[in-house]
Amino acid sequence: MSAKIIDGRAIAQQIRQEVAEEVARIKARGQVPGLAVILVGDDPASAVYVRQKNKACQNAGIHSITDHLPADISEAALLQRIEALNADPRYHGILVQLPLPGHIDTQKVIERVTPEKDVDCFHPYNVGRLVIGMPRFKPATPAGIVELLHRSGISPAGKHVVIIGRSNIVGKPLANLLVQKQPGANALVTVVHSAARDLAPYTRSADILVAAIGRPEFVRGDLIKPGAVVVDVGVNRVPAETPKGYRLVGDVAFEEACKVAGAITPVPGGVGPMTIAMLLKNTLTAFYLQQGA
Ligand code: GUN
């Protein structure tokens, strides 16, 4: 069997086009949605993600800035900067790129972003709304996965979705989105993680298998049920003789998986572009929230 490749780039491009059209309508009324991104320090991967986010905003007509702060900025100064952005009406969304340097309390930072501008959907208020099925924002990567399935004609309803990984950014919110009794969801969800002595009995019963553990090529062909849909959230840099000195691989051993799965998302070009597209959508959601809509 040779799996169908799910083209995240093409689907993300459709969404970006939809957002751009909506932004144009907003601008015709004399308003401009805005996003402020805070990047602390010089983590190379974070710098790449932030550049991609800003470029996507520009292409969609969203006004965006990057606040690049030094790695040794104090926690108090960072919190102050967030408060200034909370009060600044030009920016409807605020995103603090993670991870933060070790001397900063990440949870404190997350909780300082006002929930109305929390386009990451990391604030406990927004996480709570998500859990009870009344989300205002949906976190970008999990929402991107749900949208990718929907626009590929794959319904999770009544299916067994197994998520490998329990992070606050992907595993936990994705489980909460997919378990809701709502269109595009209504799945039977299992979250597996490092406490499992043997993952195979779980993963091999998955109709839809989501790998979000951050370990290069962890999911081999023998963990996949024949014909399953495989969603690879991993973005791992592994040393390689390329101009950059590395190549990107997912959490799934792609070639092997292609022989077993029915459909699969590639890395790069699968979930990654969807994350950025959903961030743009969340910026529009934040804009409308602040109009009182
Ligand atoms: N670091 C890795 N993924 C994310 C994300 O979705 N949002 C933020 N702010 N930081 C991240």
mmCIF file of C-alpha atoms and ligand atoms in Angstrom:
data_model
loop_
_atom_site.group_PDB
_atom_site.id
_atom_site.type_symbol
_atom_site.label_atom_id
_atom_site.label_comp_id
_atom_site.label_asym_id
_atom_site.label_seq_id
_atom_site.Cartn_x
_atom_site.Cartn_y
_atom_site.Cartn_z
ATOM 1 C CA MET A 1 0.000 0.000 0.000
ATOM 2 C CA SER A 2 1.199 3.519 -0.694
ATOM 3 C CA ALA A 3 -0.358 6.133 1.522
ATOM 4 C CA LYS A 4 -2.118 9.196 0.143
ATOM 5 C CA ILE A 5 -0.062 12.282 1.040
ATOM 6 C CA ILE A 6 -2.111 14.964 2.788
ATOM 7 C CA ASP A 7 -0.913 18.296 1.404
ATOM 8 C CA GLY A 8 -0.888 20.686 4.364
ATOM 9 C CA ARG A 9 0.704 23.449 2.304
ATOM 10 C CA ALA A 10 -2.139 23.533 -0.213
ATOM 11 C CA ILE A 11 -4.863 23.402 2.438
ATOM 12 C CA ALA A 12 -3.118 26.073 4.536
ATOM 13 C CA GLN A 13 -2.850 28.256 1.438
ATOM 14 C CA GLN A 14 -6.640 28.014 0.945
ATOM 15 C CA ILE A 15 -7.190 29.148 4.542
ATOM 16 C CA ARG A 16 -4.674 31.969 4.206
ATOM 17 C CA GLN A 17 -6.525 33.132 1.105
ATOM 18 C CA GLU A 18 -9.836 33.078 3.005
ATOM 19 C CA VAL A 19 -8.268 35.086 5.832
ATOM 20 C CA ALA A 20 -6.746 37.577 3.360
ATOM 21 C CA GLU A 21 -10.187 38.149 1.794
ATOM 22 C CA GLU A 22 -11.720 38.769 5.209
ATOM 23 C CA VAL A 23 -8.905 41.135 6.190
ATOM 24 C CA ALA A 24 -9.497 43.071 2.947
ATOM 25 C CA ARG A 25 -13.180 43.492 3.893
ATOM 26 C CA ILE A 26 -12.163 44.740 7.363
ATOM 27 C CA LYS A 27 -9.645 47.160 5.876
ATOM 28 C CA ALA A 28 -12.299 48.511 3.507
ATOM 29 C CA ARG A 29 -14.102 49.641 6.671
ATOM 30 C CA GLY A 30 -10.950 51.468 7.812
ATOM 31 C CA GLN A 31 -9.739 48.960 10.414
ATOM 32 C CA VAL A 32 -6.646 46.727 10.533
ATOM 33 C CA PRO A 33 -6.283 43.503 12.537
ATOM 34 C CA GLY A 34 -2.950 43.372 14.347
ATOM 35 C CA LEU A 35 -0.712 40.718 15.930
ATOM 36 C CA ALA A 36 2.241 41.303 18.259
ATOM 37 C CA VAL A 37 4.780 38.485 18.546
ATOM 38 C CA ILE A 38 7.305 38.425 21.371
ATOM 39 C CA LEU A 39 10.522 36.495 20.833
ATOM 40 C CA VAL A 40 12.911 36.209 23.777
ATOM 41 C CA GLY A 41 16.508 35.206 23.084
ATOM 42 C CA ASP A 42 18.112 33.561 20.090
ATOM 43 C CA ASP A 43 16.771 30.021 19.778
ATOM 44 C CA PRO A 44 17.284 29.373 16.049
ATOM 45 C CA ALA A 45 14.128 27.277 15.556
ATOM 46 C CA SER A 46 11.989 29.874 17.370
ATOM 47 C CA ALA A 47 13.472 32.623 15.199
ATOM 48 C CA VAL A 48 12.442 30.687 12.072
ATOM 49 C CA TYR A 49 8.885 30.128 13.365
ATOM 50 C CA VAL A 50 8.485 33.793 14.298
ATOM 51 C CA ARG A 51 9.707 34.944 10.873
ATOM 52 C CA GLN A 52 7.221 32.581 9.215
ATOM 53 C CA LYS A 53 4.370 33.889 11.381
ATOM 54 C CA ASN A 54 5.170 37.518 10.583
ATOM 55 C CA LYS A 55 5.502 36.843 6.876
ATOM 56 C CA ALA A 56 2.165 35.018 6.823
ATOM 57 C CA CYS A 57 0.547 38.010 8.591
ATOM 58 C CA GLN A 58 1.985 40.423 6.059
ATOM 59 C CA ASN A 59 0.771 38.300 3.148
ATOM 60 C CA ALA A 60 -2.720 38.213 4.641
ATOM 61 C CA GLY A 61 -2.748 41.986 5.244
ATOM 62 C CA ILE A 62 -2.570 41.648 9.048
ATOM 63 C CA HIS A 63 -0.410 44.276 10.748
ATOM 64 C CA SER A 64 2.259 42.419 12.729
ATOM 65 C CA ILE A 65 5.320 43.310 14.746
ATOM 66 C CA THR A 66 8.013 41.198 16.341
ATOM 67 C CA ASP A 67 9.311 42.354 19.667
ATOM 68 C CA HIS A 68 12.727 40.686 19.857
ATOM 69 C CA LEU A 69 13.868 40.855 23.475
ATOM 70 C CA PRO A 70 17.284 39.815 24.843
ATOM 71 C CA ALA A 71 17.710 36.348 26.399
ATOM 72 C CA ASP A 72 18.649 37.916 29.758
ATOM 73 C CA ILE A 73 15.566 40.155 30.006
ATOM 74 C CA SER A 74 14.105 40.029 33.505
ATOM 75 C CA GLU A 75 10.749 38.340 34.085
ATOM 76 C CA ALA A 76 9.388 41.642 35.413
ATOM 77 C CA ALA A 77 10.397 43.525 32.259
ATOM 78 C CA LEU A 78 8.803 40.861 30.039
ATOM 79 C CA LEU A 79 5.562 40.987 32.055
ATOM 80 C CA GLN A 80 5.563 44.778 31.732
ATOM 81 C CA ARG A 81 5.951 44.529 27.968
ATOM 82 C CA ILE A 82 2.983 42.145 27.825
ATOM 83 C CA GLU A 83 0.878 44.549 29.849
ATOM 84 C CA ALA A 84 1.728 47.379 27.463
ATOM 85 C CA LEU A 85 0.557 45.206 24.553
ATOM 86 C CA ASN A 86 -2.580 44.165 26.459
ATOM 87 C CA ALA A 87 -3.497 47.861 26.574
ATOM 88 C CA ASP A 88 -2.476 48.682 22.982
ATOM 89 C CA PRO A 89 -5.536 48.731 20.681
ATOM 90 C CA ARG A 90 -3.413 48.261 17.525
ATOM 91 C CA TYR A 91 -2.689 44.651 18.518
ATOM 92 C CA HIS A 92 -5.670 42.335 18.794
ATOM 93 C CA GLY A 93 -3.510 39.239 19.281
ATOM 94 C CA ILE A 94 -0.415 38.666 21.411
ATOM 95 C CA LEU A 95 1.818 35.622 21.050
ATOM 96 C CA VAL A 96 4.846 34.887 23.220
ATOM 97 C CA GLN A 97 6.976 32.346 21.389
ATOM 98 C CA LEU A 98 7.937 29.351 23.547
ATOM 99 C CA PRO A 99 10.216 28.047 24.931
ATOM 100 C CA LEU A 100 11.336 30.918 27.174
ATOM 101 C CA PRO A 101 14.761 31.094 28.890
ATOM 102 C CA GLY A 102 14.958 29.068 32.113
ATOM 103 C CA HIS A 103 14.948 32.051 34.515
ATOM 104 C CA ILE A 104 11.449 33.059 33.363
ATOM 105 C CA ASP A 105 8.300 31.423 34.750
ATOM 106 C CA THR A 106 6.485 30.415 31.547
ATOM 107 C CA GLN A 107 3.115 29.898 33.242
ATOM 108 C CA LYS A 108 3.247 33.374 34.767
ATOM 109 C CA VAL A 109 3.912 34.823 31.312
ATOM 110 C CA ILE A 110 1.068 32.837 29.732
ATOM 111 C CA GLU A 111 -1.336 34.068 32.406
ATOM 112 C CA ARG A 112 -0.338 37.709 31.957
ATOM 113 C CA VAL A 113 -1.578 37.826 28.342
ATOM 114 C CA THR A 114 -5.164 39.046 28.521
ATOM 115 C CA PRO A 115 -7.509 36.191 27.507
ATOM 116 C CA GLU A 116 -9.123 38.369 24.792
ATOM 117 C CA LYS A 117 -5.759 38.599 22.983
ATOM 118 C CA ASP A 118 -4.558 35.052 23.689
ATOM 119 C CA VAL A 119 -4.293 33.791 20.098
ATOM 120 C CA ASP A 120 -2.246 30.778 21.277
ATOM 121 C CA CYS A 121 -5.146 29.665 23.510
ATOM 122 C CA PHE A 122 -2.682 28.956 26.322
ATOM 123 C CA HIS A 123 -4.351 31.026 29.072
ATOM 124 C CA PRO A 124 -6.159 28.805 31.635
ATOM 125 C CA TYR A 125 -9.422 30.708 30.979
ATOM 126 C CA ASN A 126 -9.306 29.813 27.274
ATOM 127 C CA VAL A 127 -8.138 26.253 27.985
ATOM 128 C CA GLY A 128 -11.125 25.845 30.314
ATOM 129 C CA ARG A 129 -13.539 27.076 27.649
ATOM 130 C CA LEU A 130 -12.022 24.589 25.211
ATOM 131 C CA VAL A 131 -12.481 21.696 27.644
ATOM 132 C CA ILE A 132 -16.188 22.442 28.148
ATOM 133 C CA GLY A 133 -16.767 22.735 24.409
ATOM 134 C CA MET A 134 -17.242 26.521 24.347
ATOM 135 C CA PRO A 135 -13.971 27.704 22.824
ATOM 136 C CA ARG A 136 -13.364 31.256 21.691
ATOM 137 C CA PHE A 137 -9.875 30.471 20.480
ATOM 138 C CA LYS A 138 -8.660 27.027 19.470
ATOM 139 C CA PRO A 139 -4.924 26.398 19.831
ATOM 140 C CA ALA A 140 -3.282 26.650 16.434
ATOM 141 C CA THR A 141 -1.637 23.253 16.007
ATOM 142 C CA PRO A 142 -4.538 21.102 17.296
ATOM 143 C CA ALA A 143 -7.060 23.236 15.389
ATOM 144 C CA GLY A 144 -4.866 22.891 12.299
ATOM 145 C CA ILE A 145 -4.967 19.102 12.614
ATOM 146 C CA VAL A 146 -8.774 19.067 12.954
ATOM 147 C CA GLU A 147 -9.096 21.374 9.914
ATOM 148 C CA LEU A 148 -6.608 19.305 7.904
ATOM 149 C CA LEU A 149 -8.683 16.165 8.512
ATOM 150 C CA HIS A 150 -11.940 17.970 7.722
ATOM 151 C CA ARG A 151 -10.702 19.503 4.473
ATOM 152 C CA SER A 152 -9.209 16.132 3.434
ATOM 153 C CA GLY A 153 -12.625 14.488 3.795
ATOM 154 C CA ILE A 154 -11.569 12.443 6.848
ATOM 155 C CA SER A 155 -14.175 12.427 9.618
ATOM 156 C CA PRO A 156 -12.998 11.502 13.130
ATOM 157 C CA ALA A 157 -16.577 10.783 14.271
ATOM 158 C CA GLY A 158 -16.809 7.349 15.887
ATOM 159 C CA LYS A 159 -13.170 6.628 15.028
ATOM 160 C CA HIS A 160 -10.454 5.670 17.447
ATOM 161 C CA VAL A 161 -7.933 8.517 17.535
ATOM 162 C CA VAL A 162 -4.720 7.727 19.372
ATOM 163 C CA ILE A 163 -2.507 10.678 20.259
ATOM 164 C CA ILE A 164 1.086 9.974 21.232
ATOM 165 C CA GLY A 165 2.161 12.827 23.515
ATOM 166 C CA ARG A 166 0.468 14.792 26.293
ATOM 167 C CA SER A 167 1.906 18.303 25.909
ATOM 168 C CA ASN A 168 -0.134 21.378 26.771
ATOM 169 C CA ILE A 169 0.451 22.683 23.239
ATOM 170 C CA VAL A 170 -0.651 19.647 21.216
ATOM 171 C CA GLY A 171 -1.635 16.367 22.920
ATOM 172 C CA LYS A 172 -3.975 17.600 25.659
ATOM 173 C CA PRO A 173 -5.815 20.294 23.677
ATOM 174 C CA LEU A 174 -6.153 18.032 20.621
ATOM 175 C CA ALA A 175 -7.747 15.315 22.756
ATOM 176 C CA ASN A 176 -10.168 17.915 24.126
ATOM 177 C CA LEU A 177 -11.098 19.206 20.673
ATOM 178 C CA LEU A 178 -11.649 15.756 19.173
ATOM 179 C CA VAL A 179 -13.720 14.364 22.024
ATOM 180 C CA GLN A 180 -16.414 17.082 21.783
ATOM 181 C CA LYS A 181 -19.837 16.061 20.524
ATOM 182 C CA GLN A 182 -19.549 18.407 17.570
ATOM 183 C CA PRO A 183 -19.102 18.241 13.790
ATOM 184 C CA GLY A 184 -15.480 17.515 12.860
ATOM 185 C CA ALA A 185 -14.946 15.775 16.213
ATOM 186 C CA ASN A 186 -16.959 13.152 18.179
ATOM 187 C CA ALA A 187 -13.985 10.774 18.199
ATOM 188 C CA LEU A 188 -13.047 8.039 20.664
ATOM 189 C CA VAL A 189 -9.766 9.450 21.958
ATOM 190 C CA THR A 190 -6.840 7.757 23.666
ATOM 191 C CA VAL A 191 -3.777 9.695 24.792
ATOM 192 C CA VAL A 192 -0.649 7.582 25.212
ATOM 193 C CA HIS A 193 2.686 8.698 26.611
ATOM 194 C CA SER A 194 5.959 7.602 28.151
ATOM 195 C CA ALA A 195 4.292 5.776 31.061
ATOM 196 C CA ALA A 196 3.027 3.055 28.700
ATOM 197 C CA ARG A 197 5.158 -0.077 28.945
ATOM 198 C CA ASP A 198 4.219 -0.971 25.387
ATOM 199 C CA LEU A 199 2.617 1.524 23.015
ATOM 200 C CA ALA A 200 1.948 -0.894 20.186
ATOM 201 C CA PRO A 201 -1.392 -2.337 21.409
ATOM 202 C CA TYR A 202 -2.755 1.222 21.572
ATOM 203 C CA THR A 203 -1.278 2.661 18.408
ATOM 204 C CA ARG A 204 -2.151 -0.410 16.341
ATOM 205 C CA SER A 205 -5.807 0.012 17.172
ATOM 206 C CA ALA A 206 -5.828 3.623 15.942
ATOM 207 C CA ASP A 207 -7.909 4.601 12.923
ATOM 208 C CA ILE A 208 -6.206 7.991 13.179
ATOM 209 C CA LEU A 209 -2.754 8.081 14.778
ATOM 210 C CA VAL A 210 -1.268 11.430 15.824
ATOM 211 C CA ALA A 211 2.432 11.550 16.683
ATOM 212 C CA ALA A 212 3.362 14.551 18.862
ATOM 213 C CA ILE A 213 6.296 13.515 21.019
ATOM 214 C CA GLY A 214 9.248 15.370 19.524
ATOM 215 C CA ARG A 215 11.336 12.251 18.887
ATOM 216 C CA PRO A 216 12.678 11.822 15.362
ATOM 217 C CA GLU A 217 11.102 8.897 13.468
ATOM 218 C CA PHE A 218 9.797 7.326 16.675
ATOM 219 C CA VAL A 219 6.720 5.804 14.995
ATOM 220 C CA ARG A 220 7.855 2.904 12.845
ATOM 221 C CA GLY A 221 5.684 1.007 10.399
ATOM 222 C CA ASP A 222 4.889 -1.752 12.905
ATOM 223 C CA LEU A 223 3.082 0.718 15.221
ATOM 224 C CA ILE A 224 0.553 1.580 12.514
ATOM 225 C CA LYS A 225 -2.673 -0.231 11.656
ATOM 226 C CA PRO A 226 -2.860 -0.929 7.910
ATOM 227 C CA GLY A 227 -4.902 1.793 6.220
ATOM 228 C CA ALA A 228 -4.806 4.193 9.187
ATOM 229 C CA VAL A 229 -4.509 7.952 8.836
ATOM 230 C CA VAL A 230 -1.187 9.140 10.283
ATOM 231 C CA VAL A 231 -0.724 12.759 11.391
ATOM 232 C CA ASP A 232 2.871 13.729 12.089
ATOM 233 C CA VAL A 233 3.273 16.786 14.325
ATOM 234 C CA GLY A 234 7.017 16.375 14.870
ATOM 235 C CA VAL A 235 9.558 18.869 13.572
ATOM 236 C CA ASN A 236 12.989 17.555 14.510
ATOM 237 C CA ARG A 237 16.331 18.776 13.257
ATOM 238 C CA VAL A 238 18.720 15.897 12.627
ATOM 239 C CA PRO A 239 22.345 16.412 11.511
ATOM 240 C CA ALA A 240 22.763 15.974 7.760
ATOM 241 C CA GLU A 241 25.154 16.964 5.008
ATOM 242 C CA THR A 242 23.005 19.803 3.735
ATOM 243 C CA PRO A 243 23.897 23.516 3.400
ATOM 244 C CA LYS A 244 22.243 24.129 6.778
ATOM 245 C CA GLY A 245 23.881 21.099 8.408
ATOM 246 C CA TYR A 246 20.558 19.492 9.294
ATOM 247 C CA ARG A 247 17.336 18.184 7.793
ATOM 248 C CA LEU A 248 13.838 18.177 9.203
ATOM 249 C CA VAL A 249 12.215 14.877 10.088
ATOM 250 C CA GLY A 250 8.947 14.165 11.791
ATOM 251 C CA ASP A 251 8.044 11.866 14.675
ATOM 252 C CA VAL A 252 7.112 9.232 12.081
ATOM 253 C CA ALA A 253 9.486 7.147 9.958
ATOM 254 C CA PHE A 254 7.903 8.424 6.757
ATOM 255 C CA GLU A 255 8.993 5.871 4.140
ATOM 256 C CA GLU A 256 8.053 2.924 6.345
ATOM 257 C CA ALA A 257 4.770 4.493 7.377
ATOM 258 C CA CYS A 258 3.805 5.162 3.753
ATOM 259 C CA LYS A 259 3.826 1.415 3.116
ATOM 260 C CA VAL A 260 1.267 0.763 5.868
ATOM 261 C CA ALA A 261 -0.874 3.882 6.301
ATOM 262 C CA GLY A 262 -3.853 4.872 4.152
ATOM 263 C CA ALA A 263 -3.012 8.577 4.364
ATOM 264 C CA ILE A 264 -0.196 10.551 5.978
ATOM 265 C CA THR A 265 0.946 14.125 6.547
ATOM 266 C CA PRO A 266 4.527 14.816 5.422
ATOM 267 C CA VAL A 267 7.206 16.772 7.311
ATOM 268 C CA PRO A 268 7.706 19.457 6.216
ATOM 269 C CA GLY A 269 4.501 20.445 4.432
ATOM 270 C CA GLY A 270 1.887 18.784 6.635
ATOM 271 C CA VAL A 271 0.812 20.111 10.031
ATOM 272 C CA GLY A 272 3.378 22.974 10.185
ATOM 273 C CA PRO A 273 1.766 25.235 7.563
ATOM 274 C CA MET A 274 -1.652 24.615 9.145
ATOM 275 C CA THR A 275 -0.424 25.942 12.503
ATOM 276 C CA ILE A 276 0.431 29.275 10.926
ATOM 277 C CA ALA A 277 -2.843 29.452 8.978
ATOM 278 C CA MET A 278 -4.847 28.857 12.173
ATOM 279 C CA LEU A 279 -2.875 31.568 13.977
ATOM 280 C CA LEU A 280 -4.074 34.006 11.315
ATOM 281 C CA LYS A 281 -7.654 32.831 11.865
ATOM 282 C CA ASN A 282 -7.226 33.314 15.622
ATOM 283 C CA THR A 283 -6.004 36.855 15.038
ATOM 284 C CA LEU A 284 -9.272 37.550 13.205
ATOM 285 C CA THR A 285 -11.199 35.952 16.085
ATOM 286 C CA ALA A 286 -9.350 38.251 18.501
ATOM 287 C CA PHE A 287 -10.131 41.259 16.307
ATOM 288 C CA TYR A 288 -13.867 40.475 16.311
ATOM 289 C CA LEU A 289 -13.849 39.772 20.062
ATOM 290 C CA GLN A 290 -12.452 43.237 20.651
ATOM 291 C CA GLN A 291 -15.138 44.768 18.462
ATOM 292 C CA GLY A 292 -17.598 43.238 20.920
ATOM 293 C CA ALA A 293 -18.804 40.739 18.292
HETATM 294 N N1 GUN B 1 6.453 26.962 20.445
HETATM 295 C C1 GUN B 1 6.143 25.812 19.789
HETATM 296 N N2 GUN B 1 4.862 25.844 19.357
HETATM 297 C C2 GUN B 1 4.353 27.032 19.757
HETATM 298 C C3 GUN B 1 3.076 27.645 19.605
HETATM 299 O O1 GUN B 1 2.130 27.108 19.020
HETATM 300 N N3 GUN B 1 2.955 28.885 20.163
HETATM 301 C C4 GUN B 1 3.968 29.496 20.812
HETATM 302 N N4 GUN B 1 3.743 30.701 21.319
HETATM 303 N N5 GUN B 1 5.163 28.960 20.964
HETATM 304 C C5 GUN B 1 5.347 27.726 20.437
#
